[in-house]
Amino acid sequence: PNIIFTGPCSNLTLEDCTFSSTGTYRNAQGSGSILIYGGSQHFGGSFTMRNCRIGIGGANSFGSWMLADLNSAGTGIAPTKKLDDVIIDANRFVDCAGSFDINGMESQPTDSCTITNNVLALQVTGDHSQHPDLRSQFDVINCLRVVCTGNTVTGASRVVGASDPDLRSFLYCTNGSPHSWVIKFTGNTLAEFNVALAMPCMGQLY
């Protein structure tokens, strides 16, 4: 990955940066085709990414199903470090095939997650189009306050013939913590996703 945490660390700010891929399409976890890999669960605290360009097109963009995961190794792996405030603002994502995951702890949910004013220029078809395993562009789990406004997406595609759990959404947001939480989702320009905002509320999810 471009960024991997090898020891305990907290509070990272990325501003005015350009990131390009060093790997190939559909590389496994830990490969160069991932932007941020938090599999060792070292990172906690606050994270800001503002006015950055992620991917510069084609082979120099990120083709893994996992674009970024701040503090875990992906689906089903519970984080062990608390996130405070996560801000993803005014960035441009180019031909990025995977999901950006922000996973909070059930016992200590993330304080806030702000996803605003980003442009996602996705590849319609080709090696860096949305990954077949992609279910959401952004995953936010266990967060007390979620703001998702002013984002624009082009080049997305929907999943055809899938059952409800496999439908593709722009934002997947749910909470396994009993703490009250709020979400603001407005002013986003989205097309071709099956669902704009997915909020499962079943079982132990709130």
C-alpha positions as semicolon CSV with decimal commas, in nm:
position;residue;x (nm);y (nm);z (nm)
1;P;0,000;0,000;0,000
2;N;0,094;0,365;-0,022
3;I;0,037;0,387;0,355
4;I;0,070;0,104;0,607
5;F;0,095;0,139;0,984
6;T;0,378;-0,070;1,131
7;G;0,353;0,042;1,495
8;P;0,125;0,230;1,733
9;C;0,034;0,569;1,586
10;S;-0,242;0,829;1,592
11;N;-0,367;1,147;1,426
12;L;-0,276;1,159;1,058
13;T;-0,340;1,454;0,823
14;L;-0,295;1,430;0,445
15;E;-0,339;1,753;0,248
16;D;-0,262;1,847;-0,114
17;C;-0,113;1,504;-0,190
18;T;-0,119;1,286;-0,502
19;F;-0,124;0,908;-0,463
20;S;-0,067;0,657;-0,742
21;S;-0,075;0,279;-0,739
22;T;0,231;0,055;-0,748
23;G;0,040;-0,270;-0,798
24;T;-0,194;-0,438;-1,038
25;Y;-0,566;-0,490;-1,056
26;R;-0,729;-0,708;-0,788
27;N;-0,411;-0,753;-0,589
28;A;-0,462;-0,914;-0,250
29;Q;-0,447;-0,734;0,083
30;G;-0,114;-0,574;0,159
31;S;-0,035;-0,510;-0,204
32;G;0,051;-0,190;-0,386
33;S;-0,300;-0,158;-0,523
34;I;-0,432;-0,039;-0,185
35;L;-0,409;0,320;-0,065
36;I;-0,423;0,264;0,313
37;Y;-0,394;-0,072;0,489
38;G;-0,470;-0,084;0,861
39;G;-0,454;-0,460;0,903
40;S;-0,217;-0,453;1,198
41;Q;-0,469;-0,234;1,385
42;H;-0,211;0,018;1,500
43;F;-0,391;0,339;1,404
44;G;-0,626;0,540;1,624
45;G;-0,729;0,899;1,686
46;S;-0,819;1,146;1,413
47;F;-0,768;1,122;1,037
48;T;-0,798;1,398;0,776
49;M;-0,761;1,369;0,400
50;R;-0,825;1,698;0,222
51;N;-0,768;1,824;-0,133
52;C;-0,580;1,511;-0,241
53;R;-0,582;1,321;-0,569
54;I;-0,612;0,946;-0,527
55;G;-0,519;0,764;-0,845
56;I;-0,402;0,932;-1,163
57;G;-0,586;0,707;-1,407
58;G;-0,564;0,358;-1,551
59;A;-0,271;0,145;-1,437
60;N;-0,163;0,416;-1,193
61;S;-0,490;0,400;-0,999
62;F;-0,602;0,159;-0,727
63;G;-0,764;-0,166;-0,841
64;S;-0,809;-0,365;-0,519
65;W;-1,154;-0,422;-0,367
66;M;-1,009;-0,243;-0,062
67;L;-0,912;0,116;-0,136
68;A;-0,854;0,205;0,227
69;D;-0,919;0,070;0,575
70;L;-0,784;0,286;0,853
71;N;-0,772;0,045;1,141
72;S;-0,865;-0,310;1,041
73;A;-0,801;-0,568;0,770
74;G;-1,139;-0,543;0,604
75;T;-1,474;-0,713;0,628
76;G;-1,542;-0,897;0,954
77;I;-1,227;-0,780;1,135
78;A;-1,314;-0,577;1,445
79;P;-1,086;-0,276;1,515
80;T;-0,908;-0,247;1,848
81;K;-0,821;0,126;1,843
82;K;-1,074;0,408;1,877
83;L;-1,115;0,660;1,596
84;D;-1,200;1,017;1,695
85;D;-1,283;1,246;1,401
86;V;-1,247;1,132;1,039
87;I;-1,262;1,396;0,764
88;I;-1,252;1,313;0,391
89;D;-1,305;1,644;0,215
90;A;-1,255;1,795;-0,132
91;N;-1,059;1,502;-0,275
92;R;-1,059;1,361;-0,629
93;F;-1,067;0,982;-0,667
94;V;-0,978;0,864;-1,019
95;D;-1,040;0,505;-1,139
96;C;-1,045;0,366;-0,785
97;A;-1,213;0,024;-0,783
98;G;-1,254;-0,036;-0,411
99;S;-1,414;0,077;-0,089
100;F;-1,299;0,326;0,175
101;D;-1,378;0,176;0,518
102;I;-1,407;0,367;0,846
103;N;-1,471;0,109;1,117
104;G;-1,541;0,224;1,471
105;M;-1,546;0,013;1,784
106;E;-1,878;-0,095;1,929
107;S;-1,761;-0,016;2,282
108;Q;-1,605;0,320;2,181
109;P;-1,769;0,444;1,859
110;T;-1,599;0,692;1,629
111;D;-1,691;1,048;1,732
112;S;-1,762;1,179;1,382
113;C;-1,711;1,099;1,016
114;T;-1,735;1,374;0,753
115;I;-1,736;1,283;0,382
116;T;-1,788;1,606;0,188
117;N;-1,726;1,772;-0,149
118;N;-1,538;1,479;-0,302
119;V;-1,536;1,392;-0,672
120;L;-1,519;1,028;-0,771
121;A;-1,441;0,978;-1,141
122;L;-1,476;0,602;-1,175
123;Q;-1,381;0,390;-1,473
124;V;-1,697;0,274;-1,650
125;T;-1,545;-0,046;-1,792
126;G;-1,195;-0,191;-1,778
127;D;-0,942;-0,320;-1,529
128;H;-1,004;-0,036;-1,284
129;S;-1,383;-0,021;-1,295
130;Q;-1,568;-0,089;-0,969
131;H;-1,446;-0,421;-0,830
132;P;-1,693;-0,713;-0,862
133;D;-1,676;-0,758;-0,483
134;L;-1,749;-0,391;-0,411
135;R;-2,069;-0,340;-0,212
136;S;-2,026;0,024;-0,110
137;Q;-1,799;0,314;-0,200
138;F;-1,775;0,425;0,164
139;D;-1,838;0,205;0,470
140;V;-1,896;0,378;0,804
141;I;-1,952;0,146;1,099
142;N;-2,012;0,246;1,463
143;C;-1,993;0,625;1,438
144;L;-2,190;0,874;1,647
145;R;-2,222;1,148;1,382
146;V;-2,201;1,096;1,005
147;V;-2,211;1,383;0,753
148;C;-2,211;1,297;0,381
149;T;-2,284;1,598;0,160
150;G;-2,180;1,757;-0,169
151;N;-2,014;1,453;-0,324
152;T;-2,024;1,381;-0,700
153;V;-1,979;1,042;-0,865
154;T;-1,948;0,955;-1,234
155;G;-1,886;0,615;-1,393
156;A;-2,053;0,401;-1,124
157;S;-2,241;0,082;-1,210
158;R;-2,514;-0,111;-1,036
159;V;-2,526;-0,482;-0,957
160;V;-2,789;-0,665;-1,163
161;G;-2,995;-0,948;-1,015
162;A;-2,843;-0,929;-0,667
163;S;-3,029;-0,991;-0,341
164;D;-3,063;-0,703;-0,094
165;P;-2,738;-0,767;0,101
166;D;-2,537;-0,760;-0,222
167;L;-2,679;-0,442;-0,373
168;R;-2,420;-0,171;-0,436
169;S;-2,447;0,156;-0,242
170;F;-2,255;0,480;-0,228
171;L;-2,261;0,493;0,152
172;Y;-2,318;0,198;0,383
173;C;-2,372;0,313;0,737
174;T;-2,478;0,116;1,042
175;N;-2,418;0,087;1,413
176;G;-2,370;-0,218;1,632
177;S;-2,330;0,005;1,936
178;P;-2,630;0,095;2,157
179;H;-2,520;0,461;2,153
180;S;-2,751;0,704;1,973
181;W;-2,619;0,831;1,639
182;V;-2,719;1,079;1,370
183;I;-2,660;1,103;0,997
184;K;-2,686;1,388;0,746
185;F;-2,699;1,279;0,382
186;T;-2,788;1,547;0,130
187;G;-2,669;1,730;-0,182
188;N;-2,486;1,433;-0,333
189;T;-2,488;1,381;-0,712
190;L;-2,496;1,005;-0,767
191;A;-2,600;0,779;-1,053
192;E;-2,617;0,406;-1,124
193;F;-2,576;0,281;-0,768
194;N;-2,848;0,036;-0,662
195;V;-2,884;0,232;-0,337
196;A;-2,759;0,579;-0,246
197;L;-2,760;0,525;0,132
198;A;-2,780;0,178;0,287
199;M;-2,862;0,163;0,659
200;P;-2,934;-0,195;0,774
201;C;-3,136;-0,198;1,096
202;M;-3,180;-0,560;1,196
203;G;-3,057;-0,801;1,459
204;Q;-2,808;-0,614;1,674
205;L;-2,773;-0,323;1,429
206;Y;-2,927;0,014;1,517
